Short mmCIF file of C-alpha atoms in Angstrom, two decimals:
data_model
loop_
_atom_site.label_atom_id
_atom_site.label_comp_id
_atom_site.label_asym_id
_atom_site.label_seq_id
_atom_site.Cartn_x
_atom_site.Cartn_y
_atom_site.Cartn_z
CA UNK A 1 7.52 27.29 -10.78
CA UNK A 2 4.32 29.21 -11.45
CA UNK A 3 4.63 28.76 -15.21
CA UNK A 4 4.00 25.04 -15.13
CA UNK A 5 0.52 25.71 -13.75
CA UNK A 6 -0.46 28.16 -16.48
CA UNK A 7 0.41 25.89 -19.42
CA UNK A 8 -2.86 24.03 -19.94
CA UNK A 9 -2.72 20.47 -21.26
CA UNK A 10 -3.71 20.29 -24.91
CA UNK A 11 -4.32 16.59 -25.23
CA UNK A 12 -6.41 15.56 -22.23
CA UNK A 13 -5.19 13.14 -19.60
CA UNK A 14 -2.18 11.90 -21.59
CA UNK A 15 -0.89 15.45 -22.11
CA UNK A 16 -1.54 16.29 -18.44
CA UNK A 17 0.42 13.19 -17.40
CA UNK A 18 3.30 14.15 -19.69
CA UNK A 19 3.38 17.67 -18.28
CA UNK A 20 3.44 16.34 -14.72
CA UNK A 21 6.24 13.94 -15.55
CA UNK A 22 8.29 16.75 -17.09
CA UNK A 23 8.14 18.71 -13.83
CA UNK A 24 8.23 15.74 -11.46
CA UNK A 25 11.35 16.90 -9.63
CA UNK A 26 9.92 20.37 -9.03
CA UNK A 27 6.63 18.97 -7.82
CA UNK A 28 8.33 16.48 -5.54
CA UNK A 29 10.38 19.23 -3.90
CA UNK A 30 7.12 21.11 -3.23
CA UNK A 31 5.77 17.94 -1.61
CA UNK A 32 8.90 17.35 0.49
CA UNK A 33 8.89 20.94 1.77
CA UNK A 34 5.07 20.94 2.16
CA UNK A 35 5.02 24.23 0.28
CA UNK A 36 1.66 25.86 1.01
CA UNK A 37 1.91 27.94 -2.17
CA UNK A 38 1.12 24.79 -4.14
CA UNK A 39 -1.97 23.87 -2.10
CA UNK A 40 -4.88 23.55 -4.52
CA UNK A 41 -2.52 23.87 -7.49
CA UNK A 42 -1.05 20.42 -7.13
CA UNK A 43 -2.26 17.00 -5.97
CA UNK A 44 -0.10 13.88 -5.53
CA UNK A 45 -1.34 10.35 -6.09
CA UNK A 46 0.64 7.66 -4.27
CA UNK A 47 0.64 4.43 -6.26
CA UNK A 48 1.55 2.26 -3.27
CA UNK A 49 -1.59 3.29 -1.37
CA UNK A 50 -4.02 4.35 -4.10
CA UNK A 51 -4.62 7.65 -2.25
CA UNK A 52 -4.12 11.22 -3.43
CA UNK A 53 -3.15 14.08 -1.15
CA UNK A 54 -2.57 17.80 -1.01
CA UNK A 55 1.12 18.82 -1.03
CA UNK A 56 0.80 20.01 2.58
CA UNK A 57 -0.27 16.59 3.89
CA UNK A 58 1.54 15.77 7.15
CA UNK A 59 1.81 12.02 6.61
CA UNK A 60 5.22 10.50 5.87
CA UNK A 61 6.51 11.65 2.49
CA UNK A 62 6.26 8.85 -0.10
CA UNK A 63 9.12 7.85 -2.38
CA UNK A 64 9.31 9.86 -5.57
CA UNK A 65 8.91 6.80 -7.78
CA UNK A 66 5.54 6.15 -6.14
CA UNK A 67 4.21 9.66 -6.84
CA UNK A 68 2.02 10.84 -9.69
CA UNK A 69 1.22 14.54 -9.87
CA UNK A 70 -2.04 16.12 -10.97
CA UNK A 71 -3.24 19.70 -11.43
CA UNK A 72 -6.74 18.98 -10.11
CA UNK A 73 -8.55 16.57 -7.84
CA UNK A 74 -10.70 15.50 -10.79
CA UNK A 75 -7.59 14.33 -12.67
CA UNK A 76 -6.45 12.32 -9.65
CA UNK A 77 -9.84 10.66 -9.28
CA UNK A 78 -10.02 9.92 -13.00
CA UNK A 79 -6.74 8.02 -12.50
CA UNK A 80 -8.55 5.94 -9.82
CA UNK A 81 -6.97 7.50 -6.74
CA UNK A 82 -9.20 8.17 -3.73
CA UNK A 83 -8.93 11.23 -1.46
CA UNK A 84 -6.84 11.24 1.71
CA UNK A 85 -8.82 11.25 4.95
CA UNK A 86 -6.14 13.25 6.75
CA UNK A 87 -5.32 16.22 4.51
CA UNK A 88 -8.81 16.13 2.89
CA UNK A 89 -8.38 17.34 -0.73
CA UNK A 90 -11.94 18.70 -0.71
CA UNK A 91 -10.68 21.54 1.50
CA UNK A 92 -7.90 22.69 -0.84
CA UNK A 93 -8.36 26.24 -2.14
CA UNK A 94 -8.98 26.45 -5.85
CA UNK A 95 -7.03 28.48 -8.38
CA UNK A 96 -8.19 32.00 -9.19
CA UNK A 97 -6.73 32.84 -12.58
CA UNK A 98 -7.50 36.00 -14.55
CA UNK A 99 -9.34 34.95 -17.67
CA UNK A 100 -8.38 38.23 -19.31
CA UNK A 101 -4.98 36.78 -20.24
CA UNK A 102 -6.26 33.47 -21.58
CA UNK A 103 -7.22 32.59 -25.11
CA UNK A 104 -10.87 32.13 -26.01
CA UNK A 105 -10.85 28.32 -25.64
CA UNK A 106 -9.36 28.43 -22.15
CA UNK A 107 -11.85 31.07 -21.11
CA UNK A 108 -14.73 29.00 -22.44
CA UNK A 109 -13.48 25.85 -20.68
CA UNK A 110 -13.19 27.75 -17.39
CA UNK A 111 -16.70 29.16 -17.79
CA UNK A 112 -18.01 25.64 -18.41
CA UNK A 113 -16.31 24.42 -15.21
CA UNK A 114 -17.88 27.21 -13.15
CA UNK A 115 -21.31 26.38 -14.57
CA UNK A 116 -20.78 22.72 -13.71
CA UNK A 117 -19.92 23.81 -10.16
CA UNK A 118 -23.36 25.40 -10.09
CA UNK A 119 -24.89 22.09 -11.10
CA UNK A 120 -23.15 20.25 -8.26
CA UNK A 121 -25.79 20.72 -5.59
CA UNK A 122 -28.65 21.87 -7.78
CA UNK A 123 -29.39 18.40 -9.08
CA UNK A 124 -29.60 19.98 -12.53
CA UNK A 125 -30.98 17.66 -15.18
CA UNK A 126 -29.27 19.55 -17.99
CA UNK A 127 -26.94 17.70 -20.33
CA UNK A 128 -23.54 18.56 -21.79
CA UNK A 129 -25.42 19.47 -24.97
CA UNK A 130 -27.45 22.02 -22.93
CA UNK A 131 -24.24 23.39 -21.46
CA UNK A 132 -22.69 23.77 -24.90
CA UNK A 133 -25.79 25.44 -26.28
CA UNK A 134 -25.80 27.93 -23.40
CA UNK A 135 -22.17 28.79 -24.13
CA UNK A 136 -22.85 29.17 -27.85
CA UNK A 137 -20.60 26.33 -29.07
CA UNK A 138 -21.08 22.80 -30.37
CA UNK A 139 -21.12 19.89 -27.96
CA UNK A 140 -18.12 18.32 -29.73
CA UNK A 141 -16.08 21.54 -29.41
CA UNK A 142 -16.94 21.92 -25.73
CA UNK A 143 -15.94 18.32 -24.98
CA UNK A 144 -12.62 18.81 -26.75
CA UNK A 145 -11.62 22.09 -25.11
CA UNK A 146 -12.83 20.97 -21.67
CA UNK A 147 -10.67 17.84 -21.82
CA UNK A 148 -7.73 19.89 -23.08
CA UNK A 149 -8.01 22.47 -20.31
CA UNK A 150 -8.97 20.27 -17.33
CA UNK A 151 -7.53 16.90 -18.26
CA UNK A 152 -10.86 15.16 -17.58
CA UNK A 153 -14.26 15.09 -19.23
CA UNK A 154 -17.00 17.42 -18.09
CA UNK A 155 -18.92 14.52 -16.53
CA UNK A 156 -15.83 13.35 -14.61
CA UNK A 157 -15.31 16.90 -13.37
CA UNK A 158 -18.95 17.17 -12.24
CA UNK A 159 -18.86 13.82 -10.48
CA UNK A 160 -15.68 14.72 -8.59
CA UNK A 161 -17.15 18.04 -7.41
CA UNK A 162 -20.29 16.30 -6.15
CA UNK A 163 -18.41 13.52 -4.36
CA UNK A 164 -15.95 15.92 -2.68
CA UNK A 165 -18.80 18.12 -1.47
CA UNK A 166 -20.51 15.01 -0.08
CA UNK A 167 -17.26 13.95 1.60
CA UNK A 168 -16.98 17.33 3.31
CA UNK A 169 -20.58 17.24 4.53
CA UNK A 170 -20.19 13.69 5.78
CA UNK A 171 -17.00 14.56 7.64
CA UNK A 172 -17.96 17.90 9.12
CA UNK A 173 -21.70 17.71 9.76
CA UNK A 174 -24.21 15.37 11.36
CA UNK A 175 -26.65 15.61 8.47
CA UNK A 176 -28.40 12.32 7.64
CA UNK A 177 -26.72 10.58 4.71
CA UNK A 178 -29.85 10.95 2.58
CA UNK A 179 -29.73 14.74 3.04
CA UNK A 180 -26.04 14.77 2.17
CA UNK A 181 -26.81 12.95 -1.05
CA UNK A 182 -29.46 15.47 -2.05
CA UNK A 183 -27.35 18.48 -1.02
CA UNK A 184 -24.51 17.15 -3.19
CA UNK A 185 -26.66 16.91 -6.29
CA UNK A 186 -27.46 13.19 -6.29
CA UNK A 187 -31.09 12.45 -7.14
CA UNK A 188 -31.29 9.21 -5.22
CA UNK A 189 -29.56 7.60 -2.25
CA UNK A 190 -28.95 4.47 -4.32
CA UNK A 191 -26.99 6.38 -6.98
CA UNK A 192 -25.08 8.26 -4.29
CA UNK A 193 -24.04 5.09 -2.47
CA UNK A 194 -23.03 3.39 -5.72
CA UNK A 195 -20.91 6.34 -6.86
CA UNK A 196 -19.25 6.63 -3.47
CA UNK A 197 -18.32 2.94 -3.36
CA UNK A 198 -17.11 2.96 -6.96
CA UNK A 199 -14.83 5.99 -6.54
CA UNK A 200 -13.73 5.80 -2.90
CA UNK A 201 -14.08 2.06 -2.22
CA UNK A 202 -16.02 2.59 1.00
CA UNK A 203 -19.60 3.43 1.73
CA UNK A 204 -20.68 6.85 3.09
CA UNK A 205 -21.47 5.48 6.56
CA UNK A 206 -18.00 4.02 6.92
CA UNK A 207 -16.39 7.30 5.81
CA UNK A 208 -18.37 9.15 8.46
CA UNK A 209 -17.26 6.68 11.13
CA UNK A 210 -13.57 6.68 10.05
CA UNK A 211 -13.10 10.31 9.15
CA UNK A 212 -15.26 12.17 11.65
CA UNK A 213 -12.70 14.69 12.85
CA UNK A 214 -14.93 17.69 12.31
CA UNK A 215 -15.61 20.63 14.51
CA UNK A 216 -18.78 20.39 16.61
CA UNK A 217 -21.78 21.35 14.53
CA UNK A 218 -23.56 24.47 15.78
CA UNK A 219 -26.96 23.71 17.29
CA UNK A 220 -28.82 26.16 15.06
CA UNK A 221 -27.05 25.62 11.77
CA UNK A 222 -24.62 23.69 9.59
CA UNK A 223 -20.88 24.17 9.94
CA UNK A 224 -18.09 23.51 7.41
CA UNK A 225 -14.56 24.83 7.10
CA UNK A 226 -12.93 26.61 4.17
CA UNK A 227 -9.21 27.18 3.73
CA UNK A 228 -7.11 29.77 1.90
CA UNK A 229 -3.50 30.59 1.09
CA UNK A 230 -1.35 32.95 3.13
CA UNK A 231 -0.73 35.84 3.30
CA UNK A 232 -4.29 37.07 3.84
CA UNK A 233 -4.95 40.66 4.90
CA UNK A 234 -7.99 39.82 7.04
CA UNK A 235 -8.01 43.14 8.89
CA UNK A 236 -8.19 45.22 5.72
CA UNK A 237 -10.95 43.07 4.20
CA UNK A 238 -13.16 43.06 7.29
CA UNK A 239 -12.60 46.78 7.79
CA UNK A 240 -13.88 47.35 4.25
CA UNK A 241 -17.03 45.35 5.04
CA UNK A 242 -17.50 46.97 8.46
CA UNK A 243 -17.37 50.48 7.01
CA UNK A 244 -20.18 49.60 4.60
CA UNK A 245 -22.26 47.20 6.73
CA UNK A 246 -26.01 47.90 6.67
CA UNK A 247 -27.54 47.58 10.17
CA UNK A 248 -29.78 44.55 10.37
CA UNK A 249 -28.27 42.95 7.24
CA UNK A 250 -24.64 42.56 8.33
CA UNK A 251 -22.50 42.58 11.44
CA UNK A 252 -18.69 42.60 11.34
CA UNK A 253 -16.00 42.44 14.00
CA UNK A 254 -12.26 41.73 13.96
CA UNK A 255 -12.62 38.04 13.18
CA UNK A 256 -16.19 37.46 12.01
CA UNK A 257 -18.69 38.59 9.41
CA UNK A 258 -22.30 37.47 9.54
CA UNK A 259 -25.28 38.40 7.43
CA UNK A 260 -28.67 37.38 6.04
CA UNK A 261 -29.03 35.97 2.56
CA UNK A 262 -31.78 34.97 0.14
CA UNK A 263 -31.37 31.62 -1.61
CA UNK A 264 -32.48 33.42 -4.75
CA UNK A 265 -29.23 35.39 -4.69
CA UNK A 266 -27.35 32.08 -5.03
CA UNK A 267 -29.33 30.97 -8.02
CA UNK A 268 -32.48 29.66 -6.40
CA UNK A 269 -35.86 30.46 -7.81
CA UNK A 270 -37.76 33.59 -6.81
CA UNK A 271 -39.48 32.91 -3.52
CA UNK A 272 -36.79 30.45 -2.36
CA UNK A 273 -36.17 30.40 1.39
CA UNK A 274 -33.85 32.91 3.03
CA UNK A 275 -31.35 32.26 5.79
CA UNK A 276 -28.17 33.45 7.43
CA UNK A 277 -24.43 32.81 7.22
CA UNK A 278 -21.47 33.43 9.48
CA UNK A 279 -17.79 33.30 8.47
CA UNK A 280 -15.37 33.20 11.38
CA UNK A 281 -11.62 33.32 10.72
CA UNK A 282 -9.43 30.94 12.70
CA UNK A 283 -6.62 32.69 14.57
CA UNK A 284 -4.45 29.56 14.58
CA UNK A 285 -4.63 28.41 10.93
CA UNK A 286 -5.42 29.74 7.43
CA UNK A 287 -9.04 28.65 7.49
CA UNK A 288 -12.45 29.92 8.43
CA UNK A 289 -15.43 28.21 9.93
CA UNK A 290 -18.55 28.80 7.87
CA UNK A 291 -21.92 28.30 9.50
CA UNK A 292 -25.22 28.62 7.66
CA UNK A 293 -28.89 28.06 8.35
CA UNK A 294 -30.54 24.78 7.26
CA UNK A 295 -32.75 26.69 4.81
CA UNK A 296 -29.69 27.21 2.59
CA UNK A 297 -28.63 23.55 2.59
CA UNK A 298 -30.19 22.73 -0.82
CA UNK A 299 -27.92 25.42 -2.28
CA UNK A 300 -24.82 24.42 -0.32
CA UNK A 301 -22.49 24.03 -3.31
CA UNK A 302 -23.45 27.42 -4.71
CA UNK A 303 -23.17 28.92 -1.23
CA UNK A 304 -19.64 27.61 -0.66
CA UNK A 305 -18.56 28.92 -4.05
CA UNK A 306 -20.19 32.30 -3.34
CA UNK A 307 -18.46 32.61 0.03
CA UNK A 308 -15.11 31.81 -1.59
CA UNK A 309 -15.65 34.67 -4.05
CA UNK A 310 -17.04 36.96 -1.36
CA UNK A 311 -13.91 36.61 0.80
CA UNK A 312 -11.55 35.96 -2.14
CA UNK A 313 -10.32 32.68 -0.67
CA UNK A 314 -8.96 31.21 -3.92
CA UNK A 315 -6.52 33.99 -4.79
CA UNK A 316 -2.85 33.19 -5.48
CA UNK A 317 -1.49 36.03 -3.33
CA UNK A 318 2.17 35.54 -4.27
CA UNK A 319 1.32 36.07 -7.95
CA UNK A 320 -0.71 39.25 -7.35
CA UNK A 321 1.70 40.72 -4.82
CA UNK A 322 4.63 40.20 -7.22
CA UNK A 323 2.74 41.86 -10.09
CA UNK A 324 1.87 44.92 -7.94
CA UNK A 325 5.11 45.16 -6.00
CA UNK A 326 5.58 48.81 -7.05
CA UNK A 327 2.30 49.88 -5.43
CA UNK A 328 1.90 50.63 -1.73
CA UNK A 329 0.14 48.13 0.48
CA UNK A 330 0.62 45.06 2.62
CA UNK A 331 0.86 41.58 1.07
CA UNK A 332 -2.24 39.41 0.93
CA UNK A 333 -4.75 42.11 -0.01
CA UNK A 334 -8.07 40.51 -1.01
CA UNK A 335 -10.87 41.75 -3.25
CA UNK A 336 -14.07 42.33 -1.23
CA UNK A 337 -16.75 40.45 -3.10
CA UNK A 338 -20.47 39.98 -2.63
CA UNK A 339 -22.93 37.11 -2.09
CA UNK A 340 -25.92 39.07 -3.43
CA UNK A 341 -25.37 40.74 -6.80
CA UNK A 342 -28.62 42.70 -6.75
CA UNK A 343 -27.94 44.12 -3.33
CA UNK A 344 -24.45 45.19 -4.39
CA UNK A 345 -25.75 46.81 -7.56
CA UNK A 346 -28.33 48.85 -5.66
CA UNK A 347 -25.75 49.90 -3.09
CA UNK A 348 -23.36 50.93 -5.89
CA UNK A 349 -26.06 53.23 -7.31
CA UNK A 350 -26.77 54.66 -3.85
CA UNK A 351 -23.07 55.37 -3.44
CA UNK A 352 -22.72 57.53 -6.54
CA UNK A 353 -21.12 60.87 -5.68
CA UNK A 354 -21.72 60.56 -1.93
CA UNK A 355 -19.58 59.40 0.97
CA UNK A 356 -19.52 55.81 2.14
CA UNK A 357 -21.35 56.83 5.32
CA UNK A 358 -24.09 58.61 3.37
CA UNK A 359 -24.57 55.61 1.08
CA UNK A 360 -24.83 53.35 4.09
CA UNK A 361 -27.53 55.60 5.60
CA UNK A 362 -29.57 55.51 2.38
CA UNK A 363 -29.27 51.73 2.17
CA UNK A 364 -30.40 51.43 5.80
CA UNK A 365 -33.52 53.48 5.07
CA UNK A 366 -34.35 51.29 2.07
CA UNK A 367 -33.97 48.11 4.16
CA UNK A 368 -36.00 49.49 7.08
CA UNK A 369 -38.85 50.57 4.80
CA UNK A 370 -39.00 47.71 2.33
CA UNK A 371 -36.92 44.82 3.70
CA UNK A 372 -38.39 41.80 5.50
CA UNK A 373 -37.63 40.57 8.98
CA UNK A 374 -35.95 37.22 9.58
CA UNK A 375 -35.00 35.21 12.67
CA UNK A 376 -31.26 34.53 13.14
CA UNK A 377 -29.10 33.56 16.12
CA UNK A 378 -28.09 37.25 16.54
CA UNK A 379 -30.36 40.13 17.54
CA UNK A 380 -28.45 42.65 15.39
CA UNK A 381 -28.87 40.62 12.19
CA UNK A 382 -32.60 40.41 11.56
CA UNK A 383 -33.44 41.96 8.18
CA UNK A 384 -33.36 40.89 4.53
CA UNK A 385 -32.40 43.24 1.73
CA UNK A 386 -35.47 43.94 -0.50
CA UNK A 387 -35.84 41.32 -3.24
CA UNK A 388 -35.57 42.43 -6.90
CA UNK A 389 -39.30 41.89 -7.52
CA UNK A 390 -40.13 43.97 -4.45
CA UNK A 391 -38.05 46.91 -5.66
CA UNK A 392 -39.42 46.54 -9.18
CA UNK A 393 -42.90 47.04 -7.74
CA UNK A 394 -42.01 50.34 -6.05
CA UNK A 395 -42.60 53.71 -7.59
CA UNK A 396 -39.82 56.21 -8.13
CA UNK A 397 -41.55 58.52 -5.65
CA UNK A 398 -41.54 55.83 -2.96
CA UNK A 399 -37.78 55.43 -3.26
CA UNK A 400 -37.08 59.14 -3.62
CA UNK A 401 -39.13 59.71 -0.46
CA UNK A 402 -36.31 58.06 1.49
CA UNK A 403 -34.02 60.98 0.68
CA UNK A 404 -32.57 59.38 -2.45
CA UNK A 405 -31.99 61.65 -5.43
CA UNK A 406 -34.73 61.10 -7.98
CA UNK A 407 -32.37 60.16 -10.83
CA UNK A 408 -30.87 57.44 -8.62
CA UNK A 409 -34.32 56.25 -7.60
CA UNK A 410 -35.12 55.88 -11.31
CA UNK A 411 -31.88 53.94 -11.83
CA UNK A 412 -32.73 51.57 -8.96
CA UNK A 413 -36.20 50.83 -10.35
CA UNK A 414 -34.76 50.29 -13.83
CA UNK A 415 -32.12 47.96 -12.35
CA UNK A 416 -34.78 45.90 -10.57
CA UNK A 417 -36.93 45.61 -13.69
CA UNK A 418 -33.93 44.51 -15.76
CA UNK A 419 -32.75 42.03 -13.13
CA UNK A 420 -34.15 38.87 -14.78
CA UNK A 421 -31.81 39.54 -17.70
CA UNK A 422 -28.92 40.99 -15.69
CA UNK A 423 -28.96 38.01 -13.36
CA UNK A 424 -27.78 35.78 -16.22
CA UNK A 425 -24.90 38.13 -17.02
CA UNK A 426 -23.93 38.11 -13.34
CA UNK A 427 -23.80 34.32 -13.02
CA UNK A 428 -20.53 32.99 -11.57
CA UNK A 429 -17.91 32.58 -14.27
CA UNK A 430 -19.50 35.09 -16.62
CA UNK A 431 -17.15 37.49 -18.44
CA UNK A 432 -17.28 41.08 -17.24
CA UNK A 433 -17.83 43.01 -20.46
CA UNK A 434 -21.40 41.80 -21.25
CA UNK A 435 -22.44 42.74 -17.72
CA UNK A 436 -20.77 46.14 -17.96
CA UNK A 437 -22.43 46.81 -21.32
CA UNK A 438 -25.88 45.79 -19.99
CA UNK A 439 -25.52 47.97 -16.91
CA UNK A 440 -24.37 50.99 -18.92
CA UNK A 441 -27.49 50.66 -21.08
CA UNK A 442 -29.66 51.42 -18.04
CA UNK A 443 -30.49 55.01 -17.08
CA UNK A 444 -28.31 56.48 -14.33
CA UNK A 445 -25.56 53.84 -14.50
CA UNK A 446 -22.28 54.82 -16.09
CA UNK A 447 -18.96 53.07 -16.73
CA UNK A 448 -17.58 53.71 -13.21
CA UNK A 449 -20.58 52.15 -11.46
CA UNK A 450 -20.75 49.26 -13.93
CA UNK A 451 -17.07 48.43 -13.48
CA UNK A 452 -17.38 48.64 -9.70
CA UNK A 453 -20.31 46.20 -9.78
CA UNK A 454 -18.33 43.82 -12.01
CA UNK A 455 -15.34 44.09 -9.69
CA UNK A 456 -17.24 43.04 -6.61
CA UNK A 457 -20.22 41.00 -7.82
CA UNK A 458 -18.19 38.86 -10.24
CA UNK A 459 -14.96 39.01 -8.27
CA UNK A 460 -13.45 40.30 -11.55
CA UNK A 461 -9.70 40.77 -11.02
CA UNK A 462 -9.15 43.18 -13.90
CA UNK A 463 -12.01 45.65 -13.46
CA UNK A 464 -10.99 49.29 -13.59
CA UNK A 465 -13.57 52.05 -12.83
CA UNK A 466 -12.60 54.81 -15.29
CA UNK A 467 -12.00 58.38 -14.22
CA UNK A 468 -11.75 57.51 -10.51
CA UNK A 469 -10.84 60.64 -8.54
CA UNK A 470 -9.06 58.76 -5.75
CA UNK A 471 -7.06 56.66 -8.19
CA UNK A 472 -5.76 59.76 -9.99
CA UNK A 473 -4.89 61.39 -6.66
CA UNK A 474 -2.97 58.32 -5.57
CA UNK A 475 -1.15 58.13 -8.91
CA UNK A 476 -0.14 61.76 -8.47
CA UNK A 477 1.30 61.00 -5.06
CA UNK A 478 3.23 58.00 -6.36
CA UNK A 479 4.62 60.09 -9.20
CA UNK A 480 5.65 62.88 -6.86
CA UNK A 481 3.29 65.27 -8.65
CA UNK A 482 4.40 64.25 -12.13
CA UNK A 483 3.26 63.46 -14.80
CA UNK A 484 -0.30 63.62 -13.53
CA UNK A 485 -0.01 66.94 -11.71
CA UNK A 486 -1.65 68.93 -14.47
CA UNK A 487 -4.50 66.50 -15.06
CA UNK A 488 -7.90 66.69 -13.42
CA UNK A 489 -9.90 63.47 -12.89
CA UNK A 490 -12.83 64.40 -15.14
CA UNK A 491 -10.71 65.74 -17.96
CA UNK A 492 -9.55 63.79 -21.01
CA UNK A 493 -5.98 64.22 -19.79
CA UNK A 494 -6.87 62.79 -16.38
CA UNK A 495 -8.56 59.75 -17.88
CA UNK A 496 -5.62 59.21 -20.23
CA UNK A 497 -3.14 59.32 -17.34
CA UNK A 498 -5.12 56.75 -15.39
CA UNK A 499 -5.62 54.40 -18.34
CA UNK A 500 -2.01 54.52 -19.49
CA UNK A 501 -0.67 53.95 -15.97
CA UNK A 502 -3.11 51.12 -15.30
CA UNK A 503 -1.97 49.11 -18.34
CA UNK A 504 1.05 47.96 -16.34
CA UNK A 505 -1.24 46.39 -13.72
CA UNK A 506 -3.13 44.04 -16.04
CA UNK A 507 -4.62 41.53 -15.31
CA UNK A 508 -4.87 42.57 -11.65
CA UNK A 509 -6.21 46.13 -11.97
CA UNK A 510 -8.97 45.51 -9.39
CA UNK A 511 -6.32 44.84 -6.77
CA UNK A 512 -4.30 47.83 -7.95
CA UNK A 513 -7.36 50.07 -7.46
CA UNK A 514 -7.78 48.76 -3.91
CA UNK A 515 -4.14 49.43 -3.12
CA UNK A 516 -4.42 52.98 -4.45
CA UNK A 517 -7.61 53.65 -2.51
CA UNK A 518 -6.02 52.30 0.67
CA UNK A 519 -2.91 54.41 0.18
CA UNK A 520 -5.02 57.55 0.70
CA UNK A 521 -6.39 56.44 4.07
CA UNK A 522 -4.77 57.62 7.30
CA UNK A 523 -2.42 55.15 8.93
CA UNK A 524 -4.20 52.57 11.07
CA UNK A 525 -7.53 52.75 9.20
#
């Protein structure tokens, strides 16, 4: 059943409709059984009601002849269906597909969609021509491949993302409607109201009155919920974060992770406000409650997307677990991401050839000396990681004076000075190789560090830090001492063993690396 979701339509809406019709029986069975594996990968429009739902919707199952199936919410809305108020399609997890196995056109269309997601709340005045120019293709070509891949035009896709974000904010928060409009990327309340009535056939105030089933909004912040697919190895993910948490920046327990964050890390301009976020997993359902400070509201769309990458909420775990079934590990392993690419890059440099604990100590010293204070609801989360321009203004001696090896201090300063350029290569949806090449061009950053940054900052599923000592050790153990027993990690033979073995794990080598690292830890850690 997975294959029908990887064959992209090649003729826009008509081709998408034909594909859905060809698999109607399969899709309907997923709807009847409320198969959670299809959540976010399938939407059903019911012609008798004019409403579209997620396949897990708990309302009475409609007759098959009344169902139309769509791969995305944008396709359903382009067909004039409006979202269900009960199952709330805006909450459905998205698909996380490895672009490394797609052709160039599919990759480009996916990159365009991610960039449009960034426009959702930014109120960006750019045009499709600007988008095409930024991607290095003609506007006509971009329009054609976007329609072929997504089944809707780029403008239809953008409008759907903005309206669904607005729907979520209206349902789950008490923000004034005017603020919801601005946070969703609409430049005026009049345009927002008109778009809402046109697409959903009710005004925003009525939706808030009819669909207000949200959790109570926290008194000091804004609360929304995010969902994901099971299985989800929450304990392993939060343990990874806890082991590396910098005091003052982050705090992690068995169910919650909270931290400070600069809006600039989400794409805001330098000097944008900073705030805090808290992600709390729900013990009763596959969802988490995200709370964030009002200062981050203008960047809410970018924030939600960043949190989804940070906690790897959009993964298709059944696909990855099946591909890596021969490796040790529990199902549902997630890739620990990042919400601040610069912070992660600096921490990756600090972690070169030292233990995790030592790298954490060095990062703590850097934060204590050069980070700013911030007020949050928690006394143990009260610092901001130094901004790129702050680090760029430091001397190598000032950083080395914290106990950091001089060559790494030089690498950190070089990284900060290059950040205005690197930031573009680290934008969501960017391919990994340009970032890796740019990082390797800096002093003190080699292929291992560059791949590790791409793995976590981009959420890149197929990153593979070369020559990793722990990976070779784990491969040796899996092979019972052969054929890697004679190879050392730094040798050509060791690198060859790792690279040849890893080919079988494409396009999920990042997850394979995590499984191998975890296999070396004592039981219970």
